[in-house]
PDB file of C-alpha atoms in Angstrom:
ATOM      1  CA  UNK A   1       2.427 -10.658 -20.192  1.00 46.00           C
ATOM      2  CA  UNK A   2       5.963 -11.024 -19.365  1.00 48.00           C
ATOM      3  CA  UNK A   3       9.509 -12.262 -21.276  1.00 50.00           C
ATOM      4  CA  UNK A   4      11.571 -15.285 -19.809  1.00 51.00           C
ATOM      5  CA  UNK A   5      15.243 -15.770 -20.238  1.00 53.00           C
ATOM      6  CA  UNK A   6      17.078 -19.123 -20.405  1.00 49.00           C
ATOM      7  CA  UNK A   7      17.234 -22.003 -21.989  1.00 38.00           C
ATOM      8  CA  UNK A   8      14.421 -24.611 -19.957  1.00 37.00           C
ATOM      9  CA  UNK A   9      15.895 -27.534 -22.607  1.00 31.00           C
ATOM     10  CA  UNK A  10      19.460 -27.186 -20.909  1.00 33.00           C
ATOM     11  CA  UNK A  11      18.627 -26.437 -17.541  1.00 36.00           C
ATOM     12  CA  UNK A  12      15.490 -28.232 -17.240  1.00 34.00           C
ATOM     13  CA  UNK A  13      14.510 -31.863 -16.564  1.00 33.00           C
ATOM     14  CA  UNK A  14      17.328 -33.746 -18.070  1.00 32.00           C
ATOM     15  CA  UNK A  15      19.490 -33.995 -14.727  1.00 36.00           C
ATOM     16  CA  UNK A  16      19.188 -36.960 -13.564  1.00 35.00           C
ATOM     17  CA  UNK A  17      20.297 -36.191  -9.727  1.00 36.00           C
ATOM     18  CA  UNK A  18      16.829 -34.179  -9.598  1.00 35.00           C
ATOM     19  CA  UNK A  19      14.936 -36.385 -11.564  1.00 34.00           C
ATOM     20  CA  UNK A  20      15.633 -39.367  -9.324  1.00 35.00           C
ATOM     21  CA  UNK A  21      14.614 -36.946  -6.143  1.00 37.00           C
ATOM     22  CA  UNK A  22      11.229 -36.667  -5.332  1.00 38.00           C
ATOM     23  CA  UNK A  23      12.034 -34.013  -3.445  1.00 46.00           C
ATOM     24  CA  UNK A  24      13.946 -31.880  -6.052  1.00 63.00           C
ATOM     25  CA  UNK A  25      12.522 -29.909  -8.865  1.00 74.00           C
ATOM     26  CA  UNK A  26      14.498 -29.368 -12.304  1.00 88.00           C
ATOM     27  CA  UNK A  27      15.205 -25.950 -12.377  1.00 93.00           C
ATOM     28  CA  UNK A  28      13.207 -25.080 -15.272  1.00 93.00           C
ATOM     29  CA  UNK A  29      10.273 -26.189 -14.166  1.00 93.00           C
ATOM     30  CA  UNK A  30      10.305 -24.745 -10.618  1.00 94.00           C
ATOM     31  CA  UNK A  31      10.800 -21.328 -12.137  1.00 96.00           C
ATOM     32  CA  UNK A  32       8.273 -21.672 -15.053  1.00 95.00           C
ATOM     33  CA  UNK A  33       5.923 -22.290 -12.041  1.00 95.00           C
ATOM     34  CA  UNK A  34       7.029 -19.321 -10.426  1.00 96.00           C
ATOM     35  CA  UNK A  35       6.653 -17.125 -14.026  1.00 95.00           C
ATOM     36  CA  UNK A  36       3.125 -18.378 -14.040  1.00 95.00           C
ATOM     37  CA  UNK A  37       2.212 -17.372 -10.873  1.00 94.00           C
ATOM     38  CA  UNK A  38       3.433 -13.331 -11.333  1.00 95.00           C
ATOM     39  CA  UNK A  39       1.709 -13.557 -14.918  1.00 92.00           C
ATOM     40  CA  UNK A  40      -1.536 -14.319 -12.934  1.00 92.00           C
ATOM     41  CA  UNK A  41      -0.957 -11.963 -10.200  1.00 92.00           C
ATOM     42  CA  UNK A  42      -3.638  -9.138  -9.430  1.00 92.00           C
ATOM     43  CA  UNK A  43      -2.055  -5.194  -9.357  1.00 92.00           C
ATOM     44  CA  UNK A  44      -3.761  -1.560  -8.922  1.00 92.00           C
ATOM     45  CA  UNK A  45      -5.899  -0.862 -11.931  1.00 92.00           C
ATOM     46  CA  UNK A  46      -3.710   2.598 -12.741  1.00 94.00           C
ATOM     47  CA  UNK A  47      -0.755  -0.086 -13.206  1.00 95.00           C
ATOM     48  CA  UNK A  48      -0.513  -1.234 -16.673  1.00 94.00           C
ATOM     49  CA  UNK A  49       2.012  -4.554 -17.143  1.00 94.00           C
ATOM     50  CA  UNK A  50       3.638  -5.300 -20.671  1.00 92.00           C
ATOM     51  CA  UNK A  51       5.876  -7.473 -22.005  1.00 85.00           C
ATOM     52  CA  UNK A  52       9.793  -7.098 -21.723  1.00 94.00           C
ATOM     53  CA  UNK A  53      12.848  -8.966 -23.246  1.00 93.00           C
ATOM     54  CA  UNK A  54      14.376 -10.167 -19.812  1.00 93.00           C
ATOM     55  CA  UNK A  55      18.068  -9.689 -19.738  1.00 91.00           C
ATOM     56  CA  UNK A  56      20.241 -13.303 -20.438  1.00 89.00           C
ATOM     57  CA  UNK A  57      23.357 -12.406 -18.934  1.00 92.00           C
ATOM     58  CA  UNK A  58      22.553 -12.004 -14.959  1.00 94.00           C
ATOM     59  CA  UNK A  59      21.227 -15.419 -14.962  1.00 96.00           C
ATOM     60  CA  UNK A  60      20.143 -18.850 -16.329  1.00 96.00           C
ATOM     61  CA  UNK A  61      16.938 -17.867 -15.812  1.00 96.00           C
ATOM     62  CA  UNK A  62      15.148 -14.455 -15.818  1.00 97.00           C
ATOM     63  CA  UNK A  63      12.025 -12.843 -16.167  1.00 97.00           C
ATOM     64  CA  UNK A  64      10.950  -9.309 -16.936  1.00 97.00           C
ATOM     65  CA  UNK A  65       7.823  -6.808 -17.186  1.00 96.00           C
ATOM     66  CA  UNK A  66       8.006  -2.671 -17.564  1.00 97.00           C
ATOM     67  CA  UNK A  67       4.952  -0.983 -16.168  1.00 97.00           C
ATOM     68  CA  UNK A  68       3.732   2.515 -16.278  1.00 96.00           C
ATOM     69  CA  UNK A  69       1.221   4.230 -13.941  1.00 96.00           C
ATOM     70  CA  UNK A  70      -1.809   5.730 -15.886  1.00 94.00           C
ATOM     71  CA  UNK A  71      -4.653   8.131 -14.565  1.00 92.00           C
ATOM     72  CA  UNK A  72      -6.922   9.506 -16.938  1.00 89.00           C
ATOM     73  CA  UNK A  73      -5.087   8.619 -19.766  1.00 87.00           C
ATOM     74  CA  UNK A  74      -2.003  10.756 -18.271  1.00 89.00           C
ATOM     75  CA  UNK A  75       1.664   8.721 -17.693  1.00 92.00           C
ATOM     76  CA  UNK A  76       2.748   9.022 -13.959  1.00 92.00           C
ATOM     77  CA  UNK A  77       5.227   6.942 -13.809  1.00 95.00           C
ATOM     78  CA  UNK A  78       7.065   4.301 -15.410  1.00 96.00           C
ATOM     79  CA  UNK A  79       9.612   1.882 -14.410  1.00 97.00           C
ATOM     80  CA  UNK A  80      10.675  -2.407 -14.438  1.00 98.00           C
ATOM     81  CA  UNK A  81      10.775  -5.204 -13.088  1.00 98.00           C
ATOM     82  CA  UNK A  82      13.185  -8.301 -12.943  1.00 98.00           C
ATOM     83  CA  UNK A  83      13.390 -11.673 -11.549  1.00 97.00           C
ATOM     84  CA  UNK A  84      16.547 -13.820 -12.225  1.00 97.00           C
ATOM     85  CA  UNK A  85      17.221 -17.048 -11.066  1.00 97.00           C
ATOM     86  CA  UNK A  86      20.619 -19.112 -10.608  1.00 97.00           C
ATOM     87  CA  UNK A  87      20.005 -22.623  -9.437  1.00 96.00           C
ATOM     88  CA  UNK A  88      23.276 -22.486  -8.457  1.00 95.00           C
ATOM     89  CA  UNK A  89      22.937 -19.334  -6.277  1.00 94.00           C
ATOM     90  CA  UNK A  90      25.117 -15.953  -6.552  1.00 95.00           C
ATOM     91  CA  UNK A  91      27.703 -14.797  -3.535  1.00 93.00           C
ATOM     92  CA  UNK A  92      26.353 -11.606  -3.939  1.00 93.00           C
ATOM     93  CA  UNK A  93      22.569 -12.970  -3.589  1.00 96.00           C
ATOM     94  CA  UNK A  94      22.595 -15.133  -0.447  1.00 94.00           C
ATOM     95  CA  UNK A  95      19.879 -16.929  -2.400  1.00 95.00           C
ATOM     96  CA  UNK A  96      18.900 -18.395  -5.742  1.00 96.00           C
ATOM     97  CA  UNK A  97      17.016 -15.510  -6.949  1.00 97.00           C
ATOM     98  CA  UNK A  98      17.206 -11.455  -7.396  1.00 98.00           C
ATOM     99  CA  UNK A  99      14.604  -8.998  -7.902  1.00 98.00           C
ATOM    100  CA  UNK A 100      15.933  -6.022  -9.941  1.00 98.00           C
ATOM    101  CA  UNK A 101      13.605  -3.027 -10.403  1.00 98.00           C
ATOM    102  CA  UNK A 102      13.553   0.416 -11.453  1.00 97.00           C
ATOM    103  CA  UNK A 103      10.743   3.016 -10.767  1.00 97.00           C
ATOM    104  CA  UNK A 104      10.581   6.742 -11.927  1.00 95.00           C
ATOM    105  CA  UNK A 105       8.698   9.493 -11.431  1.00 92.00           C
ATOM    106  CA  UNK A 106       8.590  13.749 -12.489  1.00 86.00           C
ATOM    107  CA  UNK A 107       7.973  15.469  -9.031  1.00 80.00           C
ATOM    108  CA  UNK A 108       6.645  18.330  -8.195  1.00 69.00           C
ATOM    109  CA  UNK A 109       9.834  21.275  -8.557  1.00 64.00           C
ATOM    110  CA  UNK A 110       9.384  22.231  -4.626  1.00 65.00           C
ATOM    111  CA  UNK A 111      10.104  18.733  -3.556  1.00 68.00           C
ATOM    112  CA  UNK A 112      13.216  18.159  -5.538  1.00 62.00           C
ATOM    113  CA  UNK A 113      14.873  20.667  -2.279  1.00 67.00           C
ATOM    114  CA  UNK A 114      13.712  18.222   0.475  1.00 73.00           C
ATOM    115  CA  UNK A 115      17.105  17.238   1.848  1.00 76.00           C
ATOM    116  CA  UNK A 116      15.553  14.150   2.747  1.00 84.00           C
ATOM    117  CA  UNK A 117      13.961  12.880  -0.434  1.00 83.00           C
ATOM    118  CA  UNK A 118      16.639  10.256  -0.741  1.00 89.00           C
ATOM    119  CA  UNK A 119      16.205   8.489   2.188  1.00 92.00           C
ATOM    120  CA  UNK A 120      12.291   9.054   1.873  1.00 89.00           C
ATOM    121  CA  UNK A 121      12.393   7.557  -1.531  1.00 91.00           C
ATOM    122  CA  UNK A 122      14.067   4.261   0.110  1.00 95.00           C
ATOM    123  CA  UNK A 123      11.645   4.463   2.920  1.00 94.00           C
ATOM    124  CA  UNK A 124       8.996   3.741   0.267  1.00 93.00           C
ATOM    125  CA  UNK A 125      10.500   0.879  -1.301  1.00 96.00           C
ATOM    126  CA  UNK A 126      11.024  -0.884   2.067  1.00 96.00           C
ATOM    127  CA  UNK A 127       7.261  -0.026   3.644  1.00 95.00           C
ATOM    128  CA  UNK A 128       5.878  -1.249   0.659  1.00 95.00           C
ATOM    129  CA  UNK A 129       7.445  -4.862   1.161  1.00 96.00           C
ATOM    130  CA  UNK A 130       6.886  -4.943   4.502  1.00 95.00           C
ATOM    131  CA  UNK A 131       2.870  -3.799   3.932  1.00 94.00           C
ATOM    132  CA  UNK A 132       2.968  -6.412   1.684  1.00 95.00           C
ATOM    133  CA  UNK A 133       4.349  -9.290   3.481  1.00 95.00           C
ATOM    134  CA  UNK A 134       7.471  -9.768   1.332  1.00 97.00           C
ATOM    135  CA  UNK A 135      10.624 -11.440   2.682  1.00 96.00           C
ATOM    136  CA  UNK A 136      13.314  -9.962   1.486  1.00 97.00           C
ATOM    137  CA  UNK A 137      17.351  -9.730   2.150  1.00 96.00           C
ATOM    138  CA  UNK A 138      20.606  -7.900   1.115  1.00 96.00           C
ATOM    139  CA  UNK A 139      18.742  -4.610  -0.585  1.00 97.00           C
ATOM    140  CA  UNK A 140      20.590  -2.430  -2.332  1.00 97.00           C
ATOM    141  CA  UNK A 141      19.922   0.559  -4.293  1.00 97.00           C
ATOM    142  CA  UNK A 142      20.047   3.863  -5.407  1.00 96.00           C
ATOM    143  CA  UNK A 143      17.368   7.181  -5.666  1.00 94.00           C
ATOM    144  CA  UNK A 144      18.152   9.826  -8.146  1.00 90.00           C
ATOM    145  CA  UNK A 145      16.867  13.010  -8.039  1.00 82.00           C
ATOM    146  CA  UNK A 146      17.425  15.733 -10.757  1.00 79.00           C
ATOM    147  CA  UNK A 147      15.439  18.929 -11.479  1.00 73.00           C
ATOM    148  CA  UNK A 148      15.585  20.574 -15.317  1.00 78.00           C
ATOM    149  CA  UNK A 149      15.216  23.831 -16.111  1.00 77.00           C
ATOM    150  CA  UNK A 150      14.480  24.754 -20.041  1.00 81.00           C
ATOM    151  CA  UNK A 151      15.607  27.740 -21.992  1.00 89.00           C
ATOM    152  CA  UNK A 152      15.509  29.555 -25.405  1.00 85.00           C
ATOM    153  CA  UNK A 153      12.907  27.687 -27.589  1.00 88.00           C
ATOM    154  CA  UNK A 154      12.335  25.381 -24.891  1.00 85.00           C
ATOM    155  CA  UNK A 155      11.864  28.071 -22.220  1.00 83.00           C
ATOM    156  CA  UNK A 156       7.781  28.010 -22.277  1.00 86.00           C
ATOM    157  CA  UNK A 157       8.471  24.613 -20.777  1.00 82.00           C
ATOM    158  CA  UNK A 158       8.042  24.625 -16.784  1.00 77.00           C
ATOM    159  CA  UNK A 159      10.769  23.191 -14.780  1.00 73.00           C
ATOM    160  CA  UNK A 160      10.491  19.689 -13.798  1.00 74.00           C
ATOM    161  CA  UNK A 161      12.038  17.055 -11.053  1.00 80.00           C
ATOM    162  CA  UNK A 162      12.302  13.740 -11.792  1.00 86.00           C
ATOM    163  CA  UNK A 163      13.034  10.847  -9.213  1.00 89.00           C
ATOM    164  CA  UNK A 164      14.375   7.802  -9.902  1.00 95.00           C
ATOM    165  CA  UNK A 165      14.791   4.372  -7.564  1.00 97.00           C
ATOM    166  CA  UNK A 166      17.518   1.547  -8.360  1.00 97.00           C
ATOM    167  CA  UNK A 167      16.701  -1.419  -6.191  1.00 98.00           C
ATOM    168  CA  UNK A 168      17.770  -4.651  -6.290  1.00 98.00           C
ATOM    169  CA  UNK A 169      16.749  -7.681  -3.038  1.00 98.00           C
ATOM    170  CA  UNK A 170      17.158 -11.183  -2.187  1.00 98.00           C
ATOM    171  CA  UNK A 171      13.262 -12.649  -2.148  1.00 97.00           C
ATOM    172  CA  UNK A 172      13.705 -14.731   1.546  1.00 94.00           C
ATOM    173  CA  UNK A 173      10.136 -16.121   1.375  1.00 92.00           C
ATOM    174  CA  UNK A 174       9.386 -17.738  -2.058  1.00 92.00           C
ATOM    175  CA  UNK A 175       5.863 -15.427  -2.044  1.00 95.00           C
ATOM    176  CA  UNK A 176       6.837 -13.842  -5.285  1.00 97.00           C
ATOM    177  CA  UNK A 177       3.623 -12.637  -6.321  1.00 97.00           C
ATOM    178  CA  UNK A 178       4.222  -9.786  -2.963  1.00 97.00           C
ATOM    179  CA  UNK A 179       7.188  -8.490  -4.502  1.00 97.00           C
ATOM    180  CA  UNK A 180       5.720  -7.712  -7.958  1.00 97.00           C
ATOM    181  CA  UNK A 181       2.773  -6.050  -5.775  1.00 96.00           C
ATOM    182  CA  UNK A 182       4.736  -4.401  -3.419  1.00 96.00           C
ATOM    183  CA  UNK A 183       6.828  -3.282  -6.091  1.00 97.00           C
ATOM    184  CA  UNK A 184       3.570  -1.927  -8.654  1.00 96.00           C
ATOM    185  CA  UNK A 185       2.220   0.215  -5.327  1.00 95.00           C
ATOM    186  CA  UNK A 186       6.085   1.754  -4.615  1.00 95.00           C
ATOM    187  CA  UNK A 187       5.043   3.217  -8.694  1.00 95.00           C
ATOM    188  CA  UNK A 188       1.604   4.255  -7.247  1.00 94.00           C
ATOM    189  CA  UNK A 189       3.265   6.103  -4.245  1.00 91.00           C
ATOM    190  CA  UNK A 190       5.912   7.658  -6.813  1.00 90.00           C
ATOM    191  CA  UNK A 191       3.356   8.786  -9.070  1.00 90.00           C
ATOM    192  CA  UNK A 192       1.259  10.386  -5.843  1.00 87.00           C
ATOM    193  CA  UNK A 193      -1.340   8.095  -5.539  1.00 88.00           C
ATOM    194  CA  UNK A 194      -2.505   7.267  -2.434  1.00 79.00           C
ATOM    195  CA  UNK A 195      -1.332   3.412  -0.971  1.00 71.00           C
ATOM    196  CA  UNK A 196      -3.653   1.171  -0.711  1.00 70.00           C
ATOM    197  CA  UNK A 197      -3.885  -1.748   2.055  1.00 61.00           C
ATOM    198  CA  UNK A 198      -3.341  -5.009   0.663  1.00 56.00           C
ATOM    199  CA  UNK A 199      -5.075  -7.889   2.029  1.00 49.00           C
ATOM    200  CA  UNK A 200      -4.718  -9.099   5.153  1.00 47.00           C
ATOM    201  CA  UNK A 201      -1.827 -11.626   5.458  1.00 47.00           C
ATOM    202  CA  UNK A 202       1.016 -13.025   7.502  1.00 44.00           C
ATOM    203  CA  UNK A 203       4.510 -10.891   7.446  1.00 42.00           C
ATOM    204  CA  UNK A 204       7.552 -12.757   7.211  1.00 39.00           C
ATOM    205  CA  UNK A 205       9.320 -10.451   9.299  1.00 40.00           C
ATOM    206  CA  UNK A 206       7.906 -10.437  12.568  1.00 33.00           C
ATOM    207  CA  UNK A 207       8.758  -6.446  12.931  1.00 35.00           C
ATOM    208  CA  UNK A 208       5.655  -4.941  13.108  1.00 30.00           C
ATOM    209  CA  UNK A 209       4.864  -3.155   9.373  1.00 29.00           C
ATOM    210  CA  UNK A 210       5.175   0.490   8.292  1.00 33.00           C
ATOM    211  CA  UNK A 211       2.982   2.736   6.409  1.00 33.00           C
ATOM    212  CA  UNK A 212       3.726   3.429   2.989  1.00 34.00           C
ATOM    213  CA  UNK A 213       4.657   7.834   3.022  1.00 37.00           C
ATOM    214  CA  UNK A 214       2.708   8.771   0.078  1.00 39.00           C
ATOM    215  CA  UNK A 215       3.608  11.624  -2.632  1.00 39.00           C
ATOM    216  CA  UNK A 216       2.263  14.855  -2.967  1.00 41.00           C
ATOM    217  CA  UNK A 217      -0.207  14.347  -5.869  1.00 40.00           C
ATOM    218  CA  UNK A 218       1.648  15.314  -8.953  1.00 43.00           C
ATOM    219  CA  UNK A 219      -0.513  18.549 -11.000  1.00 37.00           C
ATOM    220  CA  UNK A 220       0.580  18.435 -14.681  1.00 43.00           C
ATOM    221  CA  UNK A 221       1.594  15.630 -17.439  1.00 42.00           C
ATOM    222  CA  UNK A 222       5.193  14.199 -17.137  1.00 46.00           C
ATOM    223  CA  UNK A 223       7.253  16.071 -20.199  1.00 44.00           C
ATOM    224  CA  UNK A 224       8.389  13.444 -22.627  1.00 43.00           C
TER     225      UNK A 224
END
């Protein structure tokens, strides 16, 4: 279901530090484990997971799926997600491992004048890992929002608004599998679809939990 970057040969189980340390894991086989638990991991029936060439540059280790949001055989949405991992840990992280994701969306024309939509869109990211009991520190990101308007031979085309959400977090609670779920019903919510309430679990944060805003549903096919 998913790509994995890295080498497991040269990072894995030859160190002899972690080998003689019960305690430690070689770093290629704690992350395979972690790879096999998101590859097993339950989403929303409209989400549809494939395959991705992870990227080898951000880490030793990395992992990658693209997903797209299907109703009735109509695309909602579309976007990716990344885990990397750096057994030596990143500044920037505060951690040993990074989510990376993208999610995107064609809105409704009316919305794209909602002088709130950016921080809206960011509100969405954040209920949906705190409905899902993820852990999570130093998010950053971006939302995008452009509108298109089509003319001469293109002009029978209506306009459309498309959103689009950068985000990138520090996982703080090794419960992977609720980031990649979180993350598959922030594509539900983009696309319009009403959230759904995952199961019942503890949150990390003790902050009581927000409500995922949901989208107004979206009425025609994205243009491609």
């Amino acid at each position: 279901m998913a790509s994995v970057g890295g080498n497991p040969a040269q990072h894995g189980g030859t160190n002899k530090e972690s080998a003689s340390s019960p305690a430690a894991e070689p770093p290629a086989s704690l992350f395979r484990g972690v790879v096999e638990t998101l590859a097993a991991v339950p989403v929303r029936p409209e989400v549809q997971l494939s395959a991705t060439p992870a990227p080898r540059r951000l880490a030793p280790f990395s992992w990658a799926v693209t997903a797209t949001v299907e109703v009735e055989g109509e695309e909602l949405a579309d976007g990716r997600f990344v885990l990397l991992y750096d057994p030596a840990g990143q500044e920037a992280w505060h951690g040993e491992f990074r989510v990376v994701t993208m999610a995107r969306a064609e809105l409704e024309p009316e919305i794209a004048g909602d002088p709130m939509l950016g921080e809206v869109g960011w509100s969405w990211l954040m209920d949906a890992l705190q409905a899902h009991g993820a852990g999570y520190a130093e998010p950053g990101g971006t939302v995008t929002h452009a509108a298109s308007q089509y003319f001469g031979a293109l002009s029978d085309r209506p306009d459309s608004t498309e959103i689009e959400l950068r985000a990138s977090w520090t996982p703080a609670d090794g419960r992977f599998e609720r980031h990649l779920t979180a993350w598959a019903d922030l594509l539900c919510v983009c696309a319009g679809l009403p959230p759904t309430a995952p199961a019942p679990q503890p949150p990390t944060d003790p902050a009581s939990l927000g409500g995922v805003v949901p989208m107004p549903a979206r009425r025609r096919p994205r243009s491609h």
